[in-house]
């Protein structure tokens, strides 16, 4: 039997009413989950033993099953199984304090980012992306997305415990850069973000610490503006002109570049947020100097930051990563043109663990 998600407020209310529980009990349950970062009812010691057992019979906190977990000092990758047998993935990234500021041997843990999936597979079929090669299976529910954070917070608590100020270590940044295209699962992503931002029965994350990465699905970018969803936006641009873009991201032919520009201007005007543009560095495909000049012309007058992502190679796709010299030359043209630029650091890029590699194992099976 599939248990009900504890985040189903209606079902939890009905459960509480049937048992004549005081309203503060529900608050206590959510505090155990979100503040104390517990995912097993047996760990929730502020609740009576009877209530814990009763809850355990009817509800689950994390609605995904952990299939496998791989960890090292800077990254933990988790494979989750959904109730209907699909695999999805999330990656926790531990940013440590720069060694030069740190006199101790043990580098201090600075902040923790979680990269979550929004779909099983992805329908966009981008040329360079392993997830795209898997095809699309289904959207994740709100609670499946939230479950990835709940599990990560419990794992982080067990691994690191409390910070100096006495609060528990937890996920501080959430990025929708795992499997799937978040804006094609708009309603559920929106509901998951509500829980991320919520103070009560939520993660109290700052809106600046949530990023939607999207392969430029224009109608849904407009919807984001309309619904005033205040989170950060990363646009997977990858090409400064329509011809190259159509080649790399074939399904997006329906969304012309000038329309994207209009939608993004609306977003910037409404939110005052700067937009992060992701640009993949593939040898002899996206890294030519003339493309850098085109990118400058496209973005110069905008509130923009460019993130150059060296292509993560894998055997299933016949493309090659740009060499370091080409990346630096490309970066220089952008900077000379007045853009701010970063090259994505190595934490994100470990083979098989990083963006565009999610689903890799499944593909090679
Ligand atoms: N579908 C969304 C979010 C998931 S992909 C999107 O495309 O934005 C997260 C990021 O990884 C995107 O910027 C995507 O373009 C990038 N990516 C995909 N495959 C990659 C690869 N092989 N190497 C490097 N980055 C890749
Ligand atoms: Fe989907 Fe993003 Fe991969 Fe494209 S890059 S196939 S949109 S997950």
Coordinates of C-alpha atoms and ligand atoms in Angstrom, one line a residue:
X1 CA 0.0 0.0 0.0
X2 CA 1.3 3.5 -0.9
X3 CA 1.2 5.7 2.2
X4 CA -0.1 9.3 2.0
X5 CA 2.4 12.1 1.9
X6 CA 2.5 14.0 5.2
X7 CA 2.5 17.2 3.1
X8 CA -1.1 16.5 2.1
X9 CA -2.6 19.1 4.5
X10 CA -6.2 17.9 3.9
X11 CA -5.5 14.3 4.7
X12 CA -3.4 15.3 7.8
X13 CA -6.2 17.5 9.0
X14 CA -8.7 14.7 8.5
X15 CA -6.4 12.3 10.4
X16 CA -6.1 14.9 13.3
X17 CA -9.8 15.5 13.4
X18 CA -10.7 11.8 13.6
X19 CA -8.3 11.5 16.6
X20 CA -9.3 14.8 18.1
X21 CA -5.7 16.0 18.1
X22 CA -5.2 19.6 19.2
X23 CA -4.3 21.9 16.3
X24 CA -0.8 22.6 17.7
X25 CA 0.0 18.9 17.1
X26 CA 0.0 19.5 13.4
X27 CA 2.4 22.4 13.8
X28 CA 4.6 20.1 15.9
X29 CA 4.7 17.5 13.2
X30 CA 5.8 20.0 10.6
X31 CA 8.4 21.4 13.0
X32 CA 9.8 17.9 13.4
X33 CA 10.1 17.6 9.6
X34 CA 11.2 21.1 8.5
X35 CA 13.0 22.4 11.6
X36 CA 14.4 19.3 13.2
X37 CA 15.0 17.7 9.7
X38 CA 13.5 14.3 10.7
X39 CA 12.1 12.0 8.0
X40 CA 11.3 8.9 10.2
X41 CA 8.4 9.3 12.6
X42 CA 10.4 7.2 15.1
X43 CA 12.9 10.1 15.3
X44 CA 10.2 12.7 16.2
X45 CA 10.6 12.6 20.0
X46 CA 8.5 15.7 20.7
X47 CA 5.5 13.5 19.7
X48 CA 4.1 10.7 21.8
X49 CA 5.0 7.2 20.9
X50 CA 1.4 6.3 20.1
X51 CA 1.1 9.2 17.7
X52 CA 4.4 8.4 16.0
X53 CA 3.3 4.8 15.4
X54 CA -0.1 5.9 14.2
X55 CA 1.4 8.4 11.8
X56 CA 3.8 5.8 10.5
X57 CA 0.9 3.5 9.6
X58 CA -0.7 6.1 7.4
X59 CA 1.8 8.6 6.2
X60 CA 5.3 8.9 4.7
X61 CA 7.6 12.0 4.9
X62 CA 9.8 11.3 1.9
X63 CA 7.7 9.8 -0.9
X64 CA 10.8 8.5 -2.8
X65 CA 12.9 5.5 -2.0
X66 CA 16.7 5.8 -1.9
X67 CA 18.2 3.3 -4.3
X68 CA 21.8 4.3 -4.2
X69 CA 24.1 7.0 -2.8
X70 CA 27.6 8.0 -3.8
X71 CA 29.6 10.4 -1.8
X72 CA 32.9 12.2 -1.6
X73 CA 34.2 15.3 0.1
X74 CA 32.5 17.8 -2.1
X75 CA 29.5 16.0 -3.7
X76 CA 26.9 13.4 -2.8
X77 CA 24.8 12.0 -5.6
X78 CA 21.5 10.3 -4.7
X79 CA 19.5 8.0 -6.9
X80 CA 15.8 7.9 -5.9
X81 CA 13.2 5.4 -7.0
X82 CA 9.7 6.7 -7.5
X83 CA 6.7 4.6 -6.3
X84 CA 6.1 3.5 -10.0
X85 CA 9.6 2.3 -10.5
X86 CA 11.4 5.2 -12.2
X87 CA 14.8 6.5 -11.2
X88 CA 15.6 10.1 -10.7
X89 CA 18.6 11.8 -9.3
X90 CA 19.7 14.7 -7.0
X91 CA 23.2 16.0 -6.2
X92 CA 24.3 17.8 -3.0
X93 CA 27.2 20.1 -3.4
X94 CA 29.2 21.1 -0.4
X95 CA 31.0 24.4 -0.9
X96 CA 33.9 24.7 1.4
X97 CA 35.6 27.9 2.5
X98 CA 38.5 29.0 0.4
X99 CA 41.7 27.5 1.8
X100 CA 43.4 30.9 1.9
X101 CA 40.9 32.1 4.5
X102 CA 41.2 29.0 6.5
X103 CA 44.0 28.3 8.8
X104 CA 42.8 24.9 10.1
X105 CA 43.5 21.6 8.3
X106 CA 39.8 20.9 8.0
X107 CA 38.2 23.2 5.5
X108 CA 35.1 24.8 6.9
X109 CA 31.8 24.0 5.3
X110 CA 30.5 27.2 3.8
X111 CA 27.1 26.5 2.2
X112 CA 25.2 23.6 0.7
X113 CA 23.5 23.5 -2.7
X114 CA 21.1 20.9 -3.8
X115 CA 20.4 20.2 -7.5
X116 CA 17.0 18.6 -7.9
X117 CA 15.1 16.9 -10.7
X118 CA 11.7 18.1 -11.9
X119 CA 10.8 15.3 -14.4
X120 CA 11.6 11.7 -15.1
X121 CA 13.7 12.1 -18.3
X122 CA 13.1 15.2 -20.4
X123 CA 11.2 15.7 -23.7
X124 CA 13.5 18.5 -25.1
X125 CA 16.1 16.1 -26.6
X126 CA 19.0 18.6 -26.5
X127 CA 21.9 17.2 -28.6
X128 CA 24.5 17.4 -25.7
X129 CA 22.4 16.1 -22.8
X130 CA 22.1 12.6 -21.5
X131 CA 18.8 13.2 -19.7
X132 CA 17.4 14.3 -23.1
X133 CA 18.5 11.0 -24.6
X134 CA 16.3 9.1 -22.1
X135 CA 13.1 10.7 -23.4
X136 CA 10.3 11.8 -21.2
X137 CA 8.4 9.6 -18.8
X138 CA 6.4 11.8 -16.5
X139 CA 6.4 14.9 -14.4
X140 CA 7.4 14.7 -10.8
X141 CA 4.8 15.7 -8.2
X142 CA 5.3 18.6 -5.8
X143 CA 6.0 16.1 -3.0
X144 CA 8.5 14.2 -5.0
X145 CA 10.5 17.4 -5.6
X146 CA 10.1 18.5 -1.9
X147 CA 11.1 14.9 -0.9
X148 CA 14.6 15.4 -2.5
X149 CA 15.2 18.4 -0.1
X150 CA 13.7 16.6 2.9
X151 CA 16.0 13.6 2.4
X152 CA 19.0 15.8 1.8
X153 CA 18.4 17.8 5.0
X154 CA 18.2 14.6 7.0
X155 CA 21.3 13.3 5.4
X156 CA 23.2 16.6 6.0
X157 CA 22.1 16.6 9.7
X158 CA 23.4 13.1 10.2
X159 CA 26.7 14.0 8.5
X160 CA 27.4 17.4 9.9
X161 CA 25.1 18.1 12.8
X162 CA 25.0 21.6 14.2
X163 CA 26.7 24.8 13.0
X164 CA 28.5 27.2 15.3
X165 CA 25.4 29.1 16.0
X166 CA 23.6 26.0 17.2
X167 CA 21.3 25.6 14.1
X168 CA 21.5 22.5 12.0
X169 CA 23.4 22.4 8.7
X170 CA 20.9 22.2 5.9
X171 CA 20.4 22.9 2.2
X172 CA 20.7 26.7 1.5
X173 CA 20.4 26.8 -2.2
X174 CA 18.1 24.8 -4.5
X175 CA 18.7 24.7 -8.2
X176 CA 16.4 23.0 -10.7
X177 CA 19.3 21.7 -12.8
X178 CA 18.8 17.9 -12.3
X179 CA 16.7 15.8 -14.7
X180 CA 14.0 17.5 -16.7
X181 CA 12.8 20.8 -17.8
X182 CA 11.2 22.6 -14.8
X183 CA 9.0 25.0 -16.8
X184 CA 7.3 22.0 -18.6
X185 CA 6.1 20.9 -15.1
X186 CA 5.1 24.4 -14.2
X187 CA 2.2 23.9 -11.7
X188 CA 4.1 21.4 -9.5
X189 CA 7.3 23.4 -9.6
X190 CA 5.4 26.4 -8.5
X191 CA 3.8 24.5 -5.6
X192 CA 7.2 23.1 -4.6
X193 CA 8.7 26.6 -4.6
X194 CA 5.9 27.7 -2.3
X195 CA 7.0 25.1 0.3
X196 CA 10.7 26.1 -0.2
X197 CA 9.9 29.8 0.6
X198 CA 7.3 29.2 3.3
X199 CA 8.3 29.9 6.9
X200 CA 5.8 27.6 8.5
X201 CA 5.6 24.0 7.3
X202 CA 8.3 25.0 4.8
X203 CA 12.1 25.4 4.3
X204 CA 12.3 29.2 4.8
X205 CA 14.7 29.5 1.9
X206 CA 15.4 33.0 0.5
X207 CA 14.1 33.6 -2.9
X208 CA 17.6 34.5 -4.0
X209 CA 18.7 31.0 -3.1
X210 CA 16.3 29.2 -5.5
X211 CA 17.2 29.0 -9.2
X212 CA 15.1 27.7 -12.1
X213 CA 17.2 26.6 -15.0
X214 CA 15.2 26.5 -18.2
X215 CA 15.8 25.7 -21.9
X216 CA 13.8 28.9 -22.8
X217 CA 10.2 27.8 -22.9
X218 CA 8.8 31.3 -23.6
X219 CA 5.1 30.9 -22.6
X220 CA 6.1 29.7 -19.2
X221 CA 8.7 32.4 -18.7
X222 CA 5.8 34.8 -19.3
X223 CA 3.7 32.9 -16.8
X224 CA 6.5 33.2 -14.2
X225 CA 6.3 37.0 -14.6
X226 CA 2.5 37.0 -14.3
X227 CA 2.5 34.8 -11.2
X228 CA 5.3 36.9 -9.7
X229 CA 7.4 33.9 -8.8
X230 CA 10.4 35.7 -7.4
X231 CA 13.1 33.2 -7.8
X232 CA 16.3 33.4 -9.9
X233 CA 16.2 32.4 -13.5
X234 CA 19.0 30.7 -15.4
X235 CA 18.5 30.5 -19.2
X236 CA 20.2 27.7 -21.0
X237 CA 21.0 29.8 -24.0
X238 CA 23.9 27.8 -25.4
X239 CA 23.8 29.6 -28.8
X240 CA 23.7 33.3 -29.7
X241 CA 21.8 32.8 -33.0
X242 CA 18.7 30.9 -34.0
X243 CA 20.5 28.5 -36.5
X244 CA 22.9 27.1 -34.0
X245 CA 20.2 27.0 -31.3
X246 CA 17.9 25.0 -33.6
X247 CA 20.7 22.5 -34.1
X248 CA 21.5 22.1 -30.4
X249 CA 18.0 22.2 -29.0
X250 CA 15.8 21.0 -31.9
X251 CA 12.5 20.9 -30.1
X252 CA 12.8 24.6 -29.3
X253 CA 12.4 25.7 -32.9
X254 CA 9.0 27.1 -31.9
X255 CA 10.6 29.7 -29.6
X256 CA 12.4 32.5 -31.6
X257 CA 15.3 34.4 -30.1
X258 CA 13.7 37.8 -30.4
X259 CA 10.6 36.6 -28.6
X260 CA 12.8 35.3 -25.8
X261 CA 14.4 38.7 -25.5
X262 CA 11.0 40.3 -25.1
X263 CA 9.9 37.8 -22.4
X264 CA 13.2 38.2 -20.5
X265 CA 13.0 42.0 -20.6
X266 CA 9.5 41.7 -19.0
X267 CA 11.0 39.4 -16.4
X268 CA 13.9 41.8 -15.6
X269 CA 11.5 44.8 -15.4
X270 CA 9.1 43.0 -13.1
X271 CA 11.6 41.3 -10.8
X272 CA 14.7 43.5 -11.0
X273 CA 16.6 40.2 -11.0
X274 CA 19.6 39.8 -13.2
X275 CA 19.4 36.7 -15.5
X276 CA 22.0 34.0 -15.6
X277 CA 22.8 32.8 -19.1
X278 CA 24.2 29.3 -19.3
X279 CA 26.4 28.7 -22.4
X280 CA 27.9 25.3 -23.1
X281 CA 31.5 25.1 -24.4
X282 CA 31.6 22.4 -27.1
X283 CA 34.8 22.2 -29.2
X284 CA 34.3 23.7 -32.7
X285 CA 30.6 24.0 -32.2
X286 CA 29.9 26.7 -29.6
X287 CA 33.4 28.0 -28.8
X288 CA 34.2 30.0 -32.0
X289 CA 35.3 33.7 -31.4
X290 CA 32.6 35.0 -33.8
X291 CA 30.0 33.4 -31.6
X292 CA 31.4 35.2 -28.6
X293 CA 31.1 38.5 -30.4
X294 CA 27.5 37.6 -31.3
X295 CA 26.8 36.8 -27.6
X296 CA 28.2 40.3 -26.6
X297 CA 25.9 41.9 -29.2
X298 CA 22.9 39.9 -27.8
X299 CA 23.4 40.5 -24.1
X300 CA 25.4 43.8 -23.8
X301 CA 22.6 46.0 -22.8
X302 CA 21.0 43.5 -20.4
X303 CA 21.2 42.8 -16.7
X304 CA 23.0 39.6 -17.6
X305 CA 25.6 37.2 -16.2
X306 CA 27.1 34.5 -18.4
X307 CA 28.1 31.2 -17.0
X308 CA 30.3 29.2 -19.4
X309 CA 29.8 25.5 -18.8
X310 CA 32.5 23.3 -20.3
X311 CA 30.7 20.4 -22.0
X312 CA 30.7 17.3 -19.9
X313 CA 31.6 14.4 -22.1
X314 CA 30.1 11.0 -22.1
X315 CA 30.4 8.0 -24.4
X316 CA 26.8 8.2 -25.6
X317 CA 27.3 11.5 -27.3
X318 CA 29.8 12.4 -30.0
X319 CA 30.9 15.8 -28.9
X320 CA 34.1 17.1 -27.4
X321 CA 34.8 19.6 -24.6
X322 CA 36.5 22.9 -25.6
X323 CA 40.1 23.2 -24.5
X324 CA 41.1 25.6 -21.7
X325 CA 42.7 28.1 -24.1
X326 CA 39.5 28.4 -26.2
X327 CA 37.4 28.9 -23.1
X328 CA 39.7 31.6 -21.8
X329 CA 39.8 33.4 -25.2
X330 CA 36.0 33.2 -25.4
X331 CA 35.7 34.6 -21.9
X332 CA 38.0 37.5 -22.7
X333 CA 35.9 38.5 -25.7
X334 CA 32.8 38.5 -23.5
X335 CA 34.5 40.5 -20.7
X336 CA 36.0 43.0 -23.2
X337 CA 32.4 43.4 -24.4
X338 CA 31.3 44.4 -21.0
X339 CA 29.7 41.2 -19.7
X340 CA 30.3 39.5 -16.4
X341 CA 31.4 35.9 -16.9
X342 CA 32.2 32.9 -14.8
X343 CA 33.4 29.5 -15.9
X344 CA 31.6 26.8 -14.0
X345 CA 33.9 25.3 -11.4
X346 CA 35.0 21.7 -11.1
X347 CA 32.6 20.8 -8.3
X348 CA 29.8 20.7 -10.8
X349 CA 31.7 18.9 -13.4
X350 CA 32.7 15.6 -12.1
X351 CA 32.2 12.9 -14.7
X352 CA 28.9 11.2 -14.3
X353 CA 27.8 13.4 -11.4
X354 CA 27.2 16.7 -13.0
X355 CA 24.6 18.5 -15.1
X356 CA 23.8 16.8 -18.3
X357 CA 25.1 13.5 -16.9
X358 CA 22.0 12.7 -15.0
X359 CA 20.7 9.4 -16.3
X360 CA 24.1 8.3 -17.5
X361 CA 24.1 4.9 -15.8
X362 CA 20.6 4.2 -17.0
X363 CA 21.5 5.0 -20.6
X364 CA 24.6 2.8 -20.7
X365 CA 22.7 -0.2 -19.1
Ligands
LIG1 N1 16.3 21.5 -18.5 C1 16.8 22.5 -17.8 C2 17.5 22.1 -16.5 C3 18.3 20.9 -16.4 S1 19.8 20.8 -17.4 C4 17.8 23.3 -18.7 O1 18.2 22.8 -19.7 O2 18.2 24.4 -18.3 C5 20.9 21.8 -16.4 C6 22.0 22.4 -17.2 O3 23.0 21.5 -17.6 C7 21.5 23.2 -18.4 O4 22.1 24.4 -18.5 C8 22.0 22.2 -19.5 O5 22.1 22.9 -20.7 C9 23.3 21.7 -18.9 N2 23.8 20.5 -19.6 C10 23.1 19.6 -20.2 N3 24.0 18.6 -20.7 C11 25.2 19.0 -20.5 C12 26.5 18.5 -20.7 N4 26.7 17.4 -21.4 N5 27.6 19.2 -20.3 C13 27.4 20.4 -19.6 N6 26.2 20.9 -19.4 C14 25.1 20.3 -19.8
LIG2 FE1 16.1 18.6 -21.0 FE2 17.7 20.5 -20.0 FE3 18.7 18.2 -20.9 FE4 17.8 19.9 -22.7 S1 19.5 20.3 -21.3 S2 17.3 17.7 -22.7 S3 16.0 20.8 -21.5 S4 17.4 18.5 -19.2

